[in-house]
CSV table of C-alpha atoms and ligand atoms in Angstrom, one decimal:
chain,number,residue,atom,x,y,z
A,176,UNK,CA,147.4,224.7,28.0
A,177,UNK,CA,145.1,227.8,26.7
A,178,UNK,CA,141.5,227.5,27.2
A,179,UNK,CA,139.9,225.1,24.7
A,180,UNK,CA,136.4,224.9,23.1
A,181,UNK,CA,134.5,221.4,23.4
A,182,UNK,CA,131.4,221.6,21.6
A,183,UNK,CA,128.6,219.1,21.4
A,184,UNK,CA,126.6,219.2,18.2
A,185,UNK,CA,123.6,216.7,19.0
A,186,UNK,CA,122.1,217.1,15.3
A,187,UNK,CA,118.8,215.4,15.5
A,188,UNK,CA,119.4,213.5,18.5
A,189,UNK,CA,118.7,212.0,21.0
A,190,UNK,CA,115.3,210.5,20.4
A,191,UNK,CA,113.7,211.6,23.5
A,192,UNK,CA,113.9,214.3,26.3
A,193,UNK,CA,114.4,211.6,28.9
A,194,UNK,CA,117.6,210.6,26.9
A,195,UNK,CA,118.7,214.2,26.7
A,196,UNK,CA,118.4,214.7,30.4
A,197,UNK,CA,120.4,211.6,30.8
A,198,UNK,CA,123.4,212.9,28.9
A,199,UNK,CA,123.4,215.9,30.8
A,200,UNK,CA,123.2,214.2,34.1
A,201,UNK,CA,126.1,212.2,32.9
A,202,UNK,CA,128.2,215.3,31.8
A,203,UNK,CA,127.2,216.7,35.3
A,204,UNK,CA,128.7,213.6,36.9
A,205,UNK,CA,132.1,214.6,35.2
A,206,UNK,CA,132.1,218.4,36.8
A,207,UNK,CA,131.4,216.9,40.1
A,208,UNK,CA,134.6,214.9,39.9
A,209,UNK,CA,136.7,217.7,38.3
A,210,UNK,CA,135.5,220.9,39.7
A,211,UNK,CA,138.6,222.8,38.7
A,212,UNK,CA,137.7,222.2,34.9
A,213,UNK,CA,138.6,225.6,33.0
A,214,UNK,CA,137.7,224.9,29.5
A,215,UNK,CA,134.5,226.0,27.4
A,216,UNK,CA,131.8,223.4,26.9
A,217,UNK,CA,129.0,224.1,24.5
A,218,UNK,CA,126.1,221.8,24.0
A,219,UNK,CA,124.1,222.3,20.9
A,220,UNK,CA,120.9,220.3,21.2
A,221,UNK,CA,118.2,220.2,18.7
A,222,UNK,CA,115.8,223.1,19.0
A,223,UNK,CA,113.0,221.2,20.5
A,224,UNK,CA,115.2,220.3,23.7
A,225,UNK,CA,116.8,223.9,23.9
A,226,UNK,CA,114.3,225.3,26.5
A,227,UNK,CA,114.5,222.2,28.5
A,228,UNK,CA,118.3,222.0,28.6
A,229,UNK,CA,118.3,226.0,29.4
A,230,UNK,CA,116.1,225.3,32.4
A,231,UNK,CA,118.2,222.2,33.6
A,232,UNK,CA,121.4,224.6,33.2
A,233,UNK,CA,119.4,227.3,35.2
A,234,UNK,CA,118.4,225.0,38.0
A,235,UNK,CA,121.5,223.1,38.4
A,236,UNK,CA,125.2,223.5,39.0
A,237,UNK,CA,125.6,222.7,35.3
A,238,UNK,CA,124.5,226.3,34.4
A,239,UNK,CA,127.9,227.6,35.6
A,240,UNK,CA,130.0,224.9,33.8
A,241,UNK,CA,128.5,224.6,30.2
A,242,UNK,CA,127.1,227.0,27.5
A,243,UNK,CA,124.0,226.5,25.3
A,244,UNK,CA,124.4,226.8,21.6
A,245,UNK,CA,121.9,226.0,18.7
A,246,UNK,CA,122.5,224.6,15.4
A,247,UNK,CA,121.2,227.0,13.2
A,248,UNK,CA,119.2,230.6,13.1
A,249,UNK,CA,116.7,232.3,11.0
A,250,UNK,CA,117.6,234.6,8.4
A,251,UNK,CA,115.7,237.3,10.1
A,252,UNK,CA,113.5,238.5,12.9
A,253,UNK,CA,110.3,239.5,11.1
A,254,UNK,CA,108.2,236.6,12.6
A,255,UNK,CA,106.9,235.5,9.0
A,256,UNK,CA,109.4,232.9,8.5
A,257,UNK,CA,107.5,229.6,9.0
A,258,UNK,CA,109.4,226.9,10.7
A,259,UNK,CA,112.2,228.8,11.7
A,260,UNK,CA,113.8,230.1,14.9
A,261,UNK,CA,114.8,233.7,15.4
A,262,UNK,CA,117.9,234.9,17.3
A,263,UNK,CA,115.5,237.0,19.3
A,264,UNK,CA,113.9,233.6,20.5
A,265,UNK,CA,117.4,232.3,21.1
A,266,UNK,CA,118.6,235.1,23.1
A,267,UNK,CA,115.7,234.3,25.4
A,268,UNK,CA,116.5,230.9,26.0
A,269,UNK,CA,120.2,232.0,26.7
A,270,UNK,CA,121.9,230.6,23.9
A,271,UNK,CA,125.5,232.1,23.6
A,272,UNK,CA,126.7,230.1,20.4
A,273,UNK,CA,125.1,229.3,17.0
A,274,UNK,CA,126.5,226.9,14.4
A,275,UNK,CA,126.4,228.5,11.0
A,276,UNK,CA,127.2,226.5,7.7
A,277,UNK,CA,127.5,223.0,9.1
A,278,UNK,CA,128.0,220.7,6.1
A,279,UNK,CA,124.7,218.7,6.8
A,280,UNK,CA,123.1,222.2,5.9
A,281,UNK,CA,125.5,223.3,3.1
A,282,UNK,CA,125.7,220.1,1.2
A,283,UNK,CA,122.1,218.5,2.0
A,284,UNK,CA,120.1,221.4,2.4
A,285,UNK,CA,121.9,223.4,-0.4
A,286,UNK,CA,122.8,226.5,2.2
A,287,UNK,CA,125.2,228.7,0.2
A,288,UNK,CA,128.1,230.4,1.2
A,289,UNK,CA,126.0,233.8,0.7
A,290,UNK,CA,123.3,232.5,3.4
A,291,UNK,CA,125.9,231.3,5.8
A,292,UNK,CA,127.6,234.9,5.5
A,293,UNK,CA,124.0,236.6,6.2
A,294,UNK,CA,123.6,234.1,9.3
A,295,UNK,CA,126.9,234.9,10.9
A,296,UNK,CA,126.0,238.5,10.6
A,297,UNK,CA,122.7,237.7,12.4
A,298,UNK,CA,124.1,235.7,15.0
A,299,UNK,CA,126.8,238.4,15.7
A,300,UNK,CA,123.8,241.0,15.6
A,301,UNK,CA,122.4,239.0,18.5
A,302,UNK,CA,125.6,239.2,20.3
A,303,UNK,CA,126.0,235.3,20.2
A,304,UNK,CA,129.2,233.7,19.1
A,305,UNK,CA,129.0,232.1,15.7
A,306,UNK,CA,130.7,228.5,15.2
A,307,UNK,CA,131.2,228.7,11.5
A,308,UNK,CA,131.9,225.3,9.7
A,309,UNK,CA,134.2,225.4,6.8
A,310,UNK,CA,135.3,222.2,5.0
A,311,UNK,CA,135.6,220.4,1.6
A,312,UNK,CA,133.3,217.5,0.5
A,313,UNK,CA,136.3,215.3,-0.9
A,314,UNK,CA,140.1,215.5,-0.4
A,315,UNK,CA,140.7,215.9,-4.2
A,316,UNK,CA,143.4,217.9,-6.4
A,317,UNK,CA,142.8,221.7,-5.8
A,318,UNK,CA,140.9,221.2,-2.7
A,319,UNK,CA,142.9,224.0,-1.2
A,320,UNK,CA,141.4,226.5,-3.5
A,321,UNK,CA,138.0,225.3,-3.0
A,322,UNK,CA,138.6,225.9,0.6
A,323,UNK,CA,139.9,229.4,0.2
A,324,UNK,CA,136.9,230.5,-2.1
A,325,UNK,CA,134.6,229.0,0.5
A,326,UNK,CA,136.4,231.1,3.3
A,327,UNK,CA,136.3,234.2,1.4
A,328,UNK,CA,132.8,234.0,0.4
A,329,UNK,CA,131.5,232.8,4.1
A,330,UNK,CA,133.4,235.6,5.6
A,331,UNK,CA,132.7,238.3,2.8
A,332,UNK,CA,132.2,241.9,4.6
A,333,UNK,CA,133.0,240.7,8.0
A,334,UNK,CA,135.6,243.1,9.7
A,335,UNK,CA,138.8,241.8,11.6
A,336,UNK,CA,137.0,242.3,14.7
A,337,UNK,CA,133.9,240.4,13.7
A,338,UNK,CA,136.1,237.6,12.5
A,339,UNK,CA,137.7,237.4,16.0
A,340,UNK,CA,134.2,236.9,17.6
A,341,UNK,CA,133.8,233.7,15.6
A,342,UNK,CA,134.9,230.4,16.3
A,343,UNK,CA,135.9,228.4,13.0
A,344,UNK,CA,135.3,224.6,12.8
A,345,UNK,CA,137.5,223.0,10.2
A,346,UNK,CA,135.0,220.1,9.4
A,347,UNK,CA,135.9,218.1,6.2
A,348,UNK,CA,133.0,216.2,5.2
A,349,UNK,CA,134.7,213.1,4.3
A,350,UNK,CA,135.7,213.0,7.8
A,351,UNK,CA,132.2,213.3,9.6
A,352,UNK,CA,131.3,210.0,11.2
A,353,UNK,CA,128.1,209.8,9.3
A,354,UNK,CA,129.7,210.1,6.0
A,355,UNK,CA,130.1,206.7,4.4
A,356,UNK,CA,133.7,205.4,4.8
A,357,UNK,CA,134.3,208.4,7.2
A,358,UNK,CA,137.8,208.6,8.9
A,359,UNK,CA,139.2,211.4,10.9
A,360,UNK,CA,141.6,213.6,9.2
A,361,UNK,CA,145.3,212.9,9.8
A,362,UNK,CA,147.0,215.7,12.1
A,363,UNK,CA,148.9,216.6,9.2
A,364,UNK,CA,145.8,217.1,7.0
A,365,UNK,CA,143.8,219.0,9.6
A,366,UNK,CA,146.7,221.3,10.4
A,367,UNK,CA,147.1,222.2,6.7
A,368,UNK,CA,143.7,223.3,6.5
A,369,UNK,CA,143.8,225.1,9.9
A,370,UNK,CA,147.0,227.3,8.6
A,371,UNK,CA,144.6,227.8,5.3
A,372,UNK,CA,142.0,229.3,7.5
A,373,UNK,CA,144.4,231.3,9.3
A,374,UNK,CA,146.2,232.6,6.3
A,375,UNK,CA,142.6,233.8,4.8
A,376,UNK,CA,141.1,235.1,8.2
A,377,UNK,CA,144.1,236.1,10.4
A,378,UNK,CA,146.5,234.4,12.5
A,379,UNK,CA,144.6,235.0,15.7
A,380,UNK,CA,141.6,233.2,14.3
A,381,UNK,CA,140.3,230.6,16.5
A,382,UNK,CA,140.1,227.4,14.9
A,383,UNK,CA,138.5,224.0,16.0
A,384,UNK,CA,138.8,220.7,14.3
A,385,UNK,CA,135.6,218.4,13.9
A,386,UNK,CA,135.1,215.1,12.1
A,387,UNK,CA,135.1,211.7,13.9
A,388,UNK,CA,136.8,212.9,17.1
A,389,UNK,CA,136.3,210.7,20.0
A,390,UNK,CA,138.3,209.6,23.3
A,391,UNK,CA,140.8,208.1,21.2
A,392,UNK,CA,142.0,211.2,19.1
A,393,UNK,CA,140.8,214.3,21.1
A,394,UNK,CA,144.3,214.8,22.7
A,395,UNK,CA,145.9,215.1,19.3
A,396,UNK,CA,143.5,217.4,17.7
A,397,UNK,CA,143.2,219.5,20.9
A,398,UNK,CA,146.9,219.9,20.7
A,399,UNK,CA,146.9,221.4,17.3
A,400,UNK,CA,143.8,223.6,17.5
A,401,UNK,CA,141.6,225.8,19.8
A,402,UNK,CA,139.2,223.0,20.3
A,403,UNK,CA,137.0,220.2,19.1
A,404,UNK,CA,133.5,219.7,17.3
A,405,UNK,CA,132.0,216.8,18.5
A,406,UNK,CA,129.0,215.0,17.0
A,407,UNK,CA,128.4,211.3,17.4
A,408,UNK,CA,130.6,210.9,20.5
A,409,UNK,CA,128.8,213.8,22.4
A,410,UNK,CA,125.8,211.6,22.4
A,411,UNK,CA,127.4,209.3,25.0
A,412,UNK,CA,128.3,210.9,28.2
A,413,UNK,CA,130.9,208.3,29.2
A,414,UNK,CA,132.8,209.0,25.9
A,415,UNK,CA,132.1,212.8,26.0
A,416,UNK,CA,133.4,212.7,29.5
A,417,UNK,CA,136.6,211.1,28.5
A,418,UNK,CA,137.1,214.1,26.0
A,419,UNK,CA,136.6,216.6,28.7
A,420,UNK,CA,139.0,214.5,30.8
A,421,UNK,CA,141.4,214.8,28.1
A,422,UNK,CA,141.0,218.7,27.9
A,423,UNK,CA,141.4,219.2,31.6
B,129,PGA,P1,131.1,213.5,14.2
B,129,PGA,O1,130.2,214.8,13.6
B,129,PGA,O2,131.7,214.0,15.5
B,129,PGA,O3,130.2,212.7,14.3
B,129,PGA,O4,131.9,213.0,12.9
B,129,PGA,C1,130.8,216.0,13.8
B,129,PGA,C2,129.9,217.0,13.1
B,129,PGA,O5,129.2,216.8,12.0
B,129,PGA,O6,129.6,218.3,13.6
């Protein structure tokens, strides 16, 4: 099996630093048991825990097992963006991946395709890997066209090489566990959209699936994609370790 990406998006969780440490300790336990694990595991904590997670990784064997991600990035490095966190700051914390265009930001905070496009360029400029989320709000007539437009706008002006440096996560909003009535996409639905992404961006584009991924369905999604973006299930080390175990 090719190397897969298992990405944990903690969103605004957990509540305390102690809980964050506990999750990491739990995940560390997996690597003691499965030392030969050969996939990429990326943890994206909220910014307030990033420095601590970075330190824990530096001071333990976890540093060689997982990589650090961020959930967002500022639109510039000019230091006058109150409340934001710059690419420079992320670089200093050894962050290697940054999520861009998560649907939480697109739909709840009105982040446009143009902003996401700009953020991808900034992430690349800082030598980090953009994890770019793409996905429709609802599965309704014509959603494929919406998806194609979103992809075209989001990646506008990026070269083939730059797109190859990205990971694309197909995350339909209706499948994300926090959406009322959410259910994971069927494999057919997910594959249909993964194919649309590859048609638009190139057949070698690395595409992940996200939306209600858990230990019960990870095997199937890992079978049709380059990896999974895991939200809720990544906050429970036992469940997350099961997903890692499936990917091994
Ligand atoms: P979920 O979240 O796995 O809880 O559905 C995925 C995401 O929003 O990135």
